[in-house]
Amino acid sequence: MQDMLQHIAELIKEKDGFTVITHVSPDGDALGSSLALYAALLQMGKHAQVVCQDEVPRAYRFLPRAEAVLLPENALQTEYAISVDCADKQRLGTAAALFDAAKETANIDHHGTNIGFAVRNAVNAKAAAAGEMIAVLLSMLPVTVDKAIATCLYTAIMTDTGNFAYNNTKPETLRTAAALLAAGADNTDIHRRIYATVPFAKQKLLGKALAAMRLYADGKICMTGLTLADFAACHAEKPDSDGIVERLRDIEGVEIAAFIREQEAGVYKISMRSKMAADVSRVAGELGGGGHKHAAGGTVYGTLAQTEEKTLALCERALKEVWKEL
Ligand code: 5GP
Ligand code: MN
């Protein structure tokens, strides 16, 4: 992994004109990692931009330079493109065109399903967050981790580890977080902004999702779904559904949680979580997506009822595979 990151560090040192691209529906790791890399590139005096298909969700607009994140249609074509936290090229969304047209590409990611779709690939499934990898990359560059970079990387690692609670949190993860605190990240402020500042519409939407949830497989699978009409009724937007699937997973006895969100008419995005042993990344693979063993997602085209049926059948199968371990 060090070698692969070193290979990308060389590219950054030698060249100029970079587009940092992160995934659609960006989360804290996607934005924190990308903005930290962007800040580092600017510190080195490089020409750079950050691009994402989707707008920065409100919760992450406090990140330093969040306002600089460009939609693909407002971005310039550069010679070099670096994808961050993207498991596959599809996750770049409409920003993939900028990636494909670049002279040389790099891919920095921590998803085990990443096949290495760039010229220079640094993929480390053991890293808790892409932010952990960016922290290592920056240590290879003539860059000072200032308060802005520390804030971005701390947010990236905090969000992908569920506030340092998931089992991807390793001693090294906490050592990196400690160094970021020392460099000026304000953990209390970041925590309050991410976990303790909930828009009214988001809380209403959670209520709707919880009211509609159902148990299957002897209480080991919990599933719920929200339609576009549900979002409209709550005056909620897409990012307001973040966190719902974790509330289902937290229910006593539940091993697999599945949250279905109507993305557009006839298109349903599935978010899945498993608690102990089930591998939801394999379920996601069957739904044209991917992710990690305990957190994965995919897409189904059809009706909500068809989506629920298909998702449930695949989740039941994943459950059977690990039945003895539960
Ligand atoms: P979430 O449920 O929070 O949207 O995503 C959970 C995990 O699954 C994330 O690590 C994300 O990268 C992965 N994931 C979600 N949707 C997709 C998808 O459509 N394709 C792939 N490859 N991974 C996804
Ligand atoms: Mn991530």
mmCIF file of C-alpha atoms and ligand atoms in Angstrom:
data_model
loop_
_atom_site.group_PDB
_atom_site.id
_atom_site.type_symbol
_atom_site.label_atom_id
_atom_site.label_comp_id
_atom_site.label_asym_id
_atom_site.label_seq_id
_atom_site.Cartn_x
_atom_site.Cartn_y
_atom_site.Cartn_z
ATOM 1 C CA MET A 1 0.000 0.000 0.000
ATOM 2 C CA GLN A 2 2.838 2.374 0.889
ATOM 3 C CA ASP A 3 4.368 1.690 -2.541
ATOM 4 C CA MET A 4 1.128 2.388 -4.329
ATOM 5 C CA LEU A 5 0.632 5.647 -2.441
ATOM 6 C CA GLN A 6 4.277 6.568 -3.097
ATOM 7 C CA HIS A 7 3.603 6.068 -6.806
ATOM 8 C CA ILE A 8 0.723 8.562 -6.549
ATOM 9 C CA ALA A 9 2.834 10.956 -4.439
ATOM 10 C CA GLU A 10 5.406 10.988 -7.284
ATOM 11 C CA LEU A 11 2.710 11.898 -9.796
ATOM 12 C CA ILE A 12 1.552 14.778 -7.585
ATOM 13 C CA LYS A 13 5.091 16.068 -7.030
ATOM 14 C CA GLU A 14 6.066 15.906 -10.692
ATOM 15 C CA LYS A 15 2.924 17.090 -12.476
ATOM 16 C CA ASP A 16 0.406 19.907 -12.361
ATOM 17 C CA GLY A 17 -3.311 20.273 -13.157
ATOM 18 C CA PHE A 18 -5.333 17.848 -11.022
ATOM 19 C CA THR A 19 -8.998 17.022 -10.725
ATOM 20 C CA VAL A 20 -9.927 15.293 -7.477
ATOM 21 C CA ILE A 21 -13.182 13.391 -7.973
ATOM 22 C CA THR A 22 -15.282 11.751 -5.311
ATOM 23 C CA HIS A 23 -18.376 9.595 -5.366
ATOM 24 C CA VAL A 24 -22.026 10.436 -6.000
ATOM 25 C CA SER A 25 -24.102 11.072 -2.843
ATOM 26 C CA PRO A 26 -20.902 12.147 -1.074
ATOM 27 C CA ASP A 27 -20.465 11.319 2.605
ATOM 28 C CA GLY A 28 -18.053 12.623 5.243
ATOM 29 C CA ASP A 29 -15.174 10.457 4.056
ATOM 30 C CA ALA A 30 -15.715 11.339 0.400
ATOM 31 C CA LEU A 31 -15.760 15.087 1.049
ATOM 32 C CA GLY A 32 -13.262 15.199 3.903
ATOM 33 C CA SER A 33 -10.708 13.152 1.967
ATOM 34 C CA SER A 34 -11.162 15.068 -1.281
ATOM 35 C CA LEU A 35 -11.022 18.492 0.358
ATOM 36 C CA ALA A 36 -7.933 17.513 2.372
ATOM 37 C CA LEU A 37 -6.167 16.404 -0.819
ATOM 38 C CA TYR A 38 -7.334 19.577 -2.574
ATOM 39 C CA ALA A 39 -5.979 21.760 0.266
ATOM 40 C CA ALA A 40 -2.665 19.907 0.090
ATOM 41 C CA LEU A 41 -2.426 20.421 -3.694
ATOM 42 C CA LEU A 42 -3.099 24.155 -3.263
ATOM 43 C CA GLN A 43 -0.496 24.330 -0.487
ATOM 44 C CA MET A 44 2.014 22.842 -2.946
ATOM 45 C CA GLY A 45 1.119 25.601 -5.415
ATOM 46 C CA LYS A 46 -0.609 23.233 -7.819
ATOM 47 C CA HIS A 47 -3.595 23.972 -10.043
ATOM 48 C CA ALA A 48 -6.399 21.780 -8.780
ATOM 49 C CA GLN A 49 -10.156 21.384 -8.488
ATOM 50 C CA VAL A 50 -12.551 19.068 -6.622
ATOM 51 C CA VAL A 51 -15.511 17.642 -8.512
ATOM 52 C CA CYS A 52 -18.574 15.699 -7.445
ATOM 53 C CA GLN A 53 -21.707 14.838 -9.404
ATOM 54 C CA ASP A 54 -23.863 15.841 -6.432
ATOM 55 C CA GLU A 55 -23.938 18.990 -4.316
ATOM 56 C CA VAL A 56 -22.278 19.048 -0.905
ATOM 57 C CA PRO A 57 -24.955 18.090 1.672
ATOM 58 C CA ARG A 58 -25.715 20.801 4.225
ATOM 59 C CA ALA A 59 -24.116 18.845 7.069
ATOM 60 C CA TYR A 60 -20.701 18.975 5.367
ATOM 61 C CA ARG A 61 -20.690 22.611 4.251
ATOM 62 C CA PHE A 62 -18.617 23.550 7.325
ATOM 63 C CA LEU A 63 -15.646 21.676 5.852
ATOM 64 C CA PRO A 64 -12.893 24.088 4.791
ATOM 65 C CA ARG A 65 -13.292 24.929 1.066
ATOM 66 C CA ALA A 66 -16.554 22.948 0.756
ATOM 67 C CA GLU A 67 -17.821 25.829 -1.400
ATOM 68 C CA ALA A 68 -15.090 25.027 -3.945
ATOM 69 C CA VAL A 69 -16.544 21.608 -4.817
ATOM 70 C CA LEU A 70 -17.635 21.839 -8.450
ATOM 71 C CA LEU A 71 -20.376 20.072 -10.356
ATOM 72 C CA PRO A 72 -18.899 18.290 -13.411
ATOM 73 C CA GLU A 73 -20.513 20.765 -15.823
ATOM 74 C CA ASN A 74 -18.642 23.636 -14.146
ATOM 75 C CA ALA A 75 -15.267 21.900 -14.070
ATOM 76 C CA LEU A 76 -12.325 22.151 -16.463
ATOM 77 C CA GLN A 77 -10.703 19.181 -18.142
ATOM 78 C CA THR A 78 -7.281 18.639 -16.565
ATOM 79 C CA GLU A 79 -4.410 16.344 -17.496
ATOM 80 C CA TYR A 80 -4.524 14.394 -14.234
ATOM 81 C CA ALA A 81 -7.474 12.968 -12.333
ATOM 82 C CA ILE A 82 -7.522 11.339 -8.893
ATOM 83 C CA SER A 83 -10.609 9.486 -7.658
ATOM 84 C CA VAL A 84 -11.053 9.307 -3.888
ATOM 85 C CA ASP A 85 -13.262 6.865 -1.936
ATOM 86 C CA CYS A 86 -14.805 5.487 -5.161
ATOM 87 C CA ALA A 87 -15.271 1.709 -5.250
ATOM 88 C CA ASP A 88 -15.805 1.682 -9.006
ATOM 89 C CA LYS A 89 -15.999 4.043 -11.959
ATOM 90 C CA GLN A 90 -19.784 4.156 -11.864
ATOM 91 C CA ARG A 91 -19.564 5.813 -8.457
ATOM 92 C CA LEU A 92 -17.979 8.836 -10.179
ATOM 93 C CA GLY A 93 -21.350 9.434 -11.837
ATOM 94 C CA THR A 94 -21.281 12.134 -14.504
ATOM 95 C CA ALA A 95 -17.795 13.177 -13.311
ATOM 96 C CA ALA A 96 -16.473 9.980 -14.954
ATOM 97 C CA ALA A 97 -16.103 11.879 -18.250
ATOM 98 C CA LEU A 98 -13.422 14.113 -16.669
ATOM 99 C CA PHE A 99 -11.677 11.007 -15.349
ATOM 100 C CA ASP A 100 -11.791 9.173 -18.679
ATOM 101 C CA ALA A 101 -10.449 12.145 -20.646
ATOM 102 C CA ALA A 102 -7.464 12.692 -18.307
ATOM 103 C CA LYS A 103 -3.967 11.831 -19.556
ATOM 104 C CA GLU A 104 -3.209 9.887 -16.401
ATOM 105 C CA THR A 105 -5.379 8.718 -13.527
ATOM 106 C CA ALA A 106 -5.048 7.638 -9.908
ATOM 107 C CA ASN A 107 -7.473 5.861 -7.572
ATOM 108 C CA ILE A 108 -7.235 6.127 -3.775
ATOM 109 C CA ASP A 109 -9.793 3.918 -2.050
ATOM 110 C CA HIS A 110 -10.495 1.523 0.814
ATOM 111 C CA HIS A 111 -13.281 -0.637 -0.658
ATOM 112 C CA GLY A 112 -12.396 -4.309 -1.015
ATOM 113 C CA THR A 113 -14.469 -4.537 -4.202
ATOM 114 C CA ASN A 114 -12.328 -1.893 -5.982
ATOM 115 C CA ILE A 115 -10.744 -3.534 -9.026
ATOM 116 C CA GLY A 116 -8.193 -0.779 -9.649
ATOM 117 C CA PHE A 117 -9.746 1.132 -12.521
ATOM 118 C CA ALA A 118 -7.043 3.806 -12.795
ATOM 119 C CA VAL A 119 -3.452 3.817 -14.055
ATOM 120 C CA ARG A 120 -2.065 4.254 -10.518
ATOM 121 C CA ASN A 121 -4.139 2.472 -7.889
ATOM 122 C CA ALA A 122 -3.826 2.612 -4.112
ATOM 123 C CA VAL A 123 -6.532 0.350 -2.696
ATOM 124 C CA ASN A 124 -6.311 -0.702 0.947
ATOM 125 C CA ALA A 125 -9.368 -2.514 2.305
ATOM 126 C CA LYS A 126 -7.812 -2.401 5.789
ATOM 127 C CA ALA A 127 -7.943 1.390 5.905
ATOM 128 C CA ALA A 128 -10.947 2.529 7.917
ATOM 129 C CA ALA A 129 -11.508 5.492 5.636
ATOM 130 C CA ALA A 130 -10.087 6.957 2.461
ATOM 131 C CA GLY A 131 -9.091 9.776 4.829
ATOM 132 C CA GLU A 132 -6.670 7.454 6.600
ATOM 133 C CA MET A 133 -4.956 6.803 3.252
ATOM 134 C CA ILE A 134 -4.869 10.508 2.390
ATOM 135 C CA ALA A 135 -3.166 11.159 5.741
ATOM 136 C CA VAL A 136 -0.404 8.710 4.733
ATOM 137 C CA LEU A 137 -0.190 10.224 1.244
ATOM 138 C CA LEU A 138 0.236 13.730 2.677
ATOM 139 C CA SER A 139 3.090 12.492 4.874
ATOM 140 C CA MET A 140 4.892 11.633 1.618
ATOM 141 C CA LEU A 141 4.442 15.166 0.255
ATOM 142 C CA PRO A 142 5.968 18.527 1.227
ATOM 143 C CA VAL A 143 2.728 19.510 2.983
ATOM 144 C CA THR A 144 1.987 20.805 6.493
ATOM 145 C CA VAL A 145 -1.186 19.354 7.984
ATOM 146 C CA ASP A 146 -2.823 22.630 9.023
ATOM 147 C CA LYS A 147 -6.130 23.128 10.841
ATOM 148 C CA ALA A 148 -8.130 22.998 7.587
ATOM 149 C CA ILE A 149 -6.593 19.714 6.437
ATOM 150 C CA ALA A 150 -6.853 18.250 9.951
ATOM 151 C CA THR A 151 -10.555 19.173 10.118
ATOM 152 C CA CYS A 152 -11.238 17.488 6.770
ATOM 153 C CA LEU A 153 -9.330 14.298 7.581
ATOM 154 C CA TYR A 154 -10.718 14.011 11.111
ATOM 155 C CA THR A 155 -14.250 14.318 9.693
ATOM 156 C CA ALA A 156 -13.472 11.679 7.047
ATOM 157 C CA ILE A 157 -12.199 9.155 9.581
ATOM 158 C CA MET A 158 -14.780 9.946 12.264
ATOM 159 C CA THR A 159 -17.732 9.445 9.886
ATOM 160 C CA ASP A 160 -16.490 6.206 8.264
ATOM 161 C CA THR A 161 -15.747 4.643 11.664
ATOM 162 C CA GLY A 162 -19.112 5.632 13.175
ATOM 163 C CA ASN A 163 -17.347 7.985 15.568
ATOM 164 C CA PHE A 164 -14.502 5.465 16.100
ATOM 165 C CA ALA A 165 -16.884 2.685 17.107
ATOM 166 C CA TYR A 166 -16.882 0.235 14.157
ATOM 167 C CA ASN A 167 -14.424 -2.636 14.012
ATOM 168 C CA ASN A 168 -12.531 -0.919 11.187
ATOM 169 C CA THR A 169 -11.114 1.343 13.945
ATOM 170 C CA LYS A 170 -7.547 0.132 14.491
ATOM 171 C CA PRO A 171 -4.817 1.451 16.816
ATOM 172 C CA GLU A 172 -3.362 3.200 13.771
ATOM 173 C CA THR A 173 -6.745 4.868 13.110
ATOM 174 C CA LEU A 174 -6.710 6.408 16.578
ATOM 175 C CA ARG A 175 -3.045 7.397 16.262
ATOM 176 C CA THR A 176 -3.900 9.228 13.032
ATOM 177 C CA ALA A 177 -6.917 10.862 14.702
ATOM 178 C CA ALA A 178 -4.717 11.912 17.639
ATOM 179 C CA ALA A 179 -2.236 13.546 15.259
ATOM 180 C CA LEU A 180 -5.121 15.383 13.579
ATOM 181 C CA LEU A 181 -6.352 16.684 16.958
ATOM 182 C CA ALA A 182 -2.826 17.888 17.686
ATOM 183 C CA ALA A 183 -2.831 19.619 14.282
ATOM 184 C CA GLY A 184 -5.931 21.625 15.188
ATOM 185 C CA ALA A 185 -9.031 19.531 14.426
ATOM 186 C CA ASP A 186 -11.770 20.495 16.921
ATOM 187 C CA ASN A 187 -13.334 17.110 17.672
ATOM 188 C CA THR A 188 -16.161 18.489 19.836
ATOM 189 C CA ASP A 189 -17.223 20.990 17.190
ATOM 190 C CA ILE A 190 -17.000 18.416 14.367
ATOM 191 C CA HIS A 191 -18.969 15.876 16.414
ATOM 192 C CA ARG A 192 -21.695 18.401 17.203
ATOM 193 C CA ARG A 193 -22.020 19.435 13.560
ATOM 194 C CA ILE A 194 -22.182 15.871 12.221
ATOM 195 C CA TYR A 195 -24.086 13.963 14.922
ATOM 196 C CA ALA A 196 -25.963 16.506 17.003
ATOM 197 C CA THR A 197 -27.350 18.954 14.437
ATOM 198 C CA VAL A 198 -30.399 17.330 12.847
ATOM 199 C CA PRO A 199 -32.717 19.265 10.515
ATOM 200 C CA PHE A 200 -36.400 18.970 11.419
ATOM 201 C CA ALA A 201 -37.206 17.455 7.995
ATOM 202 C CA LYS A 202 -34.596 14.744 8.522
ATOM 203 C CA GLN A 203 -36.028 13.754 11.893
ATOM 204 C CA LYS A 204 -39.555 13.639 10.360
ATOM 205 C CA LEU A 205 -38.277 11.405 7.571
ATOM 206 C CA LEU A 206 -36.678 9.056 10.109
ATOM 207 C CA GLY A 207 -40.046 8.856 11.840
ATOM 208 C CA LYS A 208 -41.741 7.845 8.579
ATOM 209 C CA ALA A 209 -39.108 5.206 7.855
ATOM 210 C CA LEU A 210 -39.297 3.731 11.362
ATOM 211 C CA ALA A 211 -43.092 3.714 11.291
ATOM 212 C CA ALA A 212 -43.008 1.615 8.098
ATOM 213 C CA MET A 213 -40.267 -0.854 9.071
ATOM 214 C CA ARG A 214 -40.944 -4.595 9.182
ATOM 215 C CA LEU A 215 -39.110 -7.634 10.531
ATOM 216 C CA TYR A 216 -38.455 -10.828 8.557
ATOM 217 C CA ALA A 217 -36.543 -14.090 9.067
ATOM 218 C CA ASP A 218 -37.424 -14.479 12.710
ATOM 219 C CA GLY A 219 -36.505 -10.878 13.470
ATOM 220 C CA LYS A 220 -33.039 -11.097 11.900
ATOM 221 C CA ILE A 221 -33.823 -8.927 8.876
ATOM 222 C CA CYS A 222 -35.333 -5.457 9.154
ATOM 223 C CA MET A 223 -36.421 -3.546 6.083
ATOM 224 C CA THR A 224 -38.104 -0.259 5.295
ATOM 225 C CA GLY A 225 -38.523 1.999 2.288
ATOM 226 C CA LEU A 226 -39.251 5.613 1.413
ATOM 227 C CA THR A 227 -40.826 6.855 -1.800
ATOM 228 C CA LEU A 228 -40.323 10.218 -3.472
ATOM 229 C CA ALA A 229 -43.774 11.121 -2.094
ATOM 230 C CA ASP A 230 -42.527 10.405 1.447
ATOM 231 C CA PHE A 231 -39.568 12.752 0.923
ATOM 232 C CA ALA A 232 -41.907 15.448 -0.416
ATOM 233 C CA ALA A 233 -44.337 15.030 2.498
ATOM 234 C CA CYS A 234 -41.486 15.695 4.950
ATOM 235 C CA HIS A 235 -39.926 18.474 2.840
ATOM 236 C CA ALA A 236 -36.829 16.269 2.976
ATOM 237 C CA GLU A 237 -33.984 15.864 0.511
ATOM 238 C CA LYS A 238 -31.929 12.822 -0.414
ATOM 239 C CA PRO A 239 -29.144 13.300 2.193
ATOM 240 C CA ASP A 240 -31.827 13.470 4.904
ATOM 241 C CA SER A 241 -32.175 9.688 4.642
ATOM 242 C CA ASP A 242 -28.541 9.148 5.697
ATOM 243 C CA GLY A 243 -28.431 7.230 8.963
ATOM 244 C CA ILE A 244 -31.807 5.503 8.647
ATOM 245 C CA VAL A 245 -30.314 2.104 7.792
ATOM 246 C CA GLU A 246 -28.117 2.231 10.907
ATOM 247 C CA ARG A 247 -31.191 2.780 13.094
ATOM 248 C CA LEU A 248 -32.653 -0.458 11.654
ATOM 249 C CA ARG A 249 -29.398 -2.314 12.231
ATOM 250 C CA ASP A 250 -29.326 -1.149 15.861
ATOM 251 C CA ILE A 251 -32.560 -3.004 16.645
ATOM 252 C CA GLU A 252 -32.040 -5.871 19.048
ATOM 253 C CA GLY A 253 -31.729 -9.205 17.242
ATOM 254 C CA VAL A 254 -31.425 -7.707 13.748
ATOM 255 C CA GLU A 255 -28.486 -9.055 11.717
ATOM 256 C CA ILE A 256 -29.237 -7.460 8.319
ATOM 257 C CA ALA A 257 -30.858 -4.068 7.797
ATOM 258 C CA ALA A 258 -32.035 -2.906 4.384
ATOM 259 C CA PHE A 259 -33.255 0.577 3.547
ATOM 260 C CA ILE A 260 -34.835 1.217 0.148
ATOM 261 C CA ARG A 261 -35.014 4.728 -1.232
ATOM 262 C CA GLU A 262 -36.857 5.696 -4.405
ATOM 263 C CA GLN A 263 -34.190 7.607 -6.284
ATOM 264 C CA GLU A 264 -36.314 8.464 -9.303
ATOM 265 C CA ALA A 265 -39.499 6.941 -10.671
ATOM 266 C CA GLY A 266 -38.827 3.215 -11.071
ATOM 267 C CA VAL A 267 -35.272 3.343 -9.655
ATOM 268 C CA TYR A 268 -34.611 2.184 -6.097
ATOM 269 C CA LYS A 269 -31.348 2.559 -4.195
ATOM 270 C CA ILE A 270 -30.751 -0.099 -1.533
ATOM 271 C CA SER A 271 -28.557 0.553 1.512
ATOM 272 C CA MET A 272 -27.638 -2.466 3.602
ATOM 273 C CA ARG A 273 -25.877 -3.041 6.898
ATOM 274 C CA SER A 274 -24.998 -6.253 8.745
ATOM 275 C CA LYS A 275 -24.161 -6.516 12.421
ATOM 276 C CA MET A 276 -22.111 -9.671 13.059
ATOM 277 C CA ALA A 277 -21.390 -12.165 10.293
ATOM 278 C CA ALA A 278 -23.531 -11.649 7.188
ATOM 279 C CA ASP A 279 -21.780 -10.321 4.082
ATOM 280 C CA VAL A 280 -24.002 -7.651 2.530
ATOM 281 C CA SER A 281 -21.382 -6.705 -0.078
ATOM 282 C CA ARG A 282 -22.267 -9.965 -1.855
ATOM 283 C CA VAL A 283 -25.945 -9.081 -1.796
ATOM 284 C CA ALA A 284 -25.027 -5.673 -3.198
ATOM 285 C CA GLY A 285 -23.008 -7.370 -5.936
ATOM 286 C CA GLU A 286 -26.202 -9.125 -7.065
ATOM 287 C CA LEU A 287 -27.902 -5.727 -7.158
ATOM 288 C CA GLY A 288 -25.305 -4.168 -9.445
ATOM 289 C CA GLY A 289 -23.497 -2.448 -6.575
ATOM 290 C CA GLY A 290 -20.843 -3.235 -3.992
ATOM 291 C CA GLY A 291 -19.270 -2.038 -0.772
ATOM 292 C CA HIS A 292 -17.990 -3.713 2.372
ATOM 293 C CA LYS A 293 -19.008 -6.825 4.319
ATOM 294 C CA HIS A 294 -20.962 -4.773 6.866
ATOM 295 C CA ALA A 295 -22.059 -1.816 4.682
ATOM 296 C CA ALA A 296 -23.011 -2.024 1.038
ATOM 297 C CA GLY A 297 -25.474 -0.758 -1.527
ATOM 298 C CA GLY A 298 -27.008 -1.443 -4.904
ATOM 299 C CA THR A 299 -29.843 -0.472 -7.235
ATOM 300 C CA VAL A 300 -33.061 -2.152 -8.410
ATOM 301 C CA TYR A 301 -35.213 -1.056 -11.371
ATOM 302 C CA GLY A 302 -38.937 -1.778 -11.073
ATOM 303 C CA THR A 303 -41.584 -1.162 -8.457
ATOM 304 C CA LEU A 304 -41.092 -0.784 -4.714
ATOM 305 C CA ALA A 305 -42.789 -4.154 -4.127
ATOM 306 C CA GLN A 306 -40.461 -5.889 -6.618
ATOM 307 C CA THR A 307 -37.453 -4.198 -5.039
ATOM 308 C CA GLU A 308 -38.480 -5.317 -1.555
ATOM 309 C CA GLU A 309 -39.068 -8.878 -2.751
ATOM 310 C CA LYS A 310 -35.727 -9.109 -4.548
ATOM 311 C CA THR A 311 -33.779 -7.527 -1.685
ATOM 312 C CA LEU A 312 -35.443 -9.725 0.916
ATOM 313 C CA ALA A 313 -34.732 -12.925 -1.029
ATOM 314 C CA LEU A 314 -31.031 -12.013 -1.359
ATOM 315 C CA CYS A 315 -30.763 -10.976 2.298
ATOM 316 C CA GLU A 316 -32.381 -14.240 3.412
ATOM 317 C CA ARG A 317 -29.809 -16.138 1.366
ATOM 318 C CA ALA A 318 -26.941 -14.147 2.917
ATOM 319 C CA LEU A 319 -28.385 -14.901 6.335
ATOM 320 C CA LYS A 320 -28.580 -18.652 5.675
ATOM 321 C CA GLU A 321 -24.887 -18.687 4.794
ATOM 322 C CA VAL A 322 -23.939 -17.504 8.285
ATOM 323 C CA TRP A 323 -26.832 -18.956 10.297
ATOM 324 C CA LYS A 324 -24.578 -21.108 12.485
ATOM 325 C CA GLU A 325 -22.367 -18.171 13.410
ATOM 326 C CA LEU A 326 -25.215 -16.063 14.806
HETATM 327 P P1 5GP B 1 -24.530 3.648 1.835
HETATM 328 O O1 5GP B 1 -25.514 2.609 2.229
HETATM 329 O O2 5GP B 1 -24.074 4.448 3.012
HETATM 330 O O3 5GP B 1 -24.969 4.484 0.679
HETATM 331 O O4 5GP B 1 -23.259 2.868 1.320
HETATM 332 C C1 5GP B 1 -22.623 1.918 2.123
HETATM 333 C C2 5GP B 1 -21.396 1.397 1.442
HETATM 334 O O5 5GP B 1 -21.766 0.721 0.252
HETATM 335 C C3 5GP B 1 -20.426 2.476 1.057
HETATM 336 O O6 5GP B 1 -19.143 2.065 1.457
HETATM 337 C C4 5GP B 1 -20.518 2.595 -0.437
HETATM 338 O O7 5GP B 1 -19.278 2.790 -0.979
HETATM 339 C C5 5GP B 1 -21.092 1.254 -0.860
HETATM 340 N N1 5GP B 1 -22.069 1.456 -1.920
HETATM 341 C C6 5GP B 1 -23.305 1.989 -1.813
HETATM 342 N N2 5GP B 1 -23.923 2.010 -2.997
HETATM 343 C C7 5GP B 1 -23.066 1.468 -3.895
HETATM 344 C C8 5GP B 1 -23.128 1.209 -5.306
HETATM 345 O O8 5GP B 1 -24.121 1.482 -5.987
HETATM 346 N N3 5GP B 1 -22.027 0.642 -5.866
HETATM 347 C C9 5GP B 1 -20.931 0.326 -5.141
HETATM 348 N N4 5GP B 1 -19.893 -0.231 -5.766
HETATM 349 N N5 5GP B 1 -20.838 0.550 -3.826
HETATM 350 C C10 5GP B 1 -21.882 1.130 -3.200
HETATM 351 MN MN MN B 2 -15.112 5.796 2.704
#
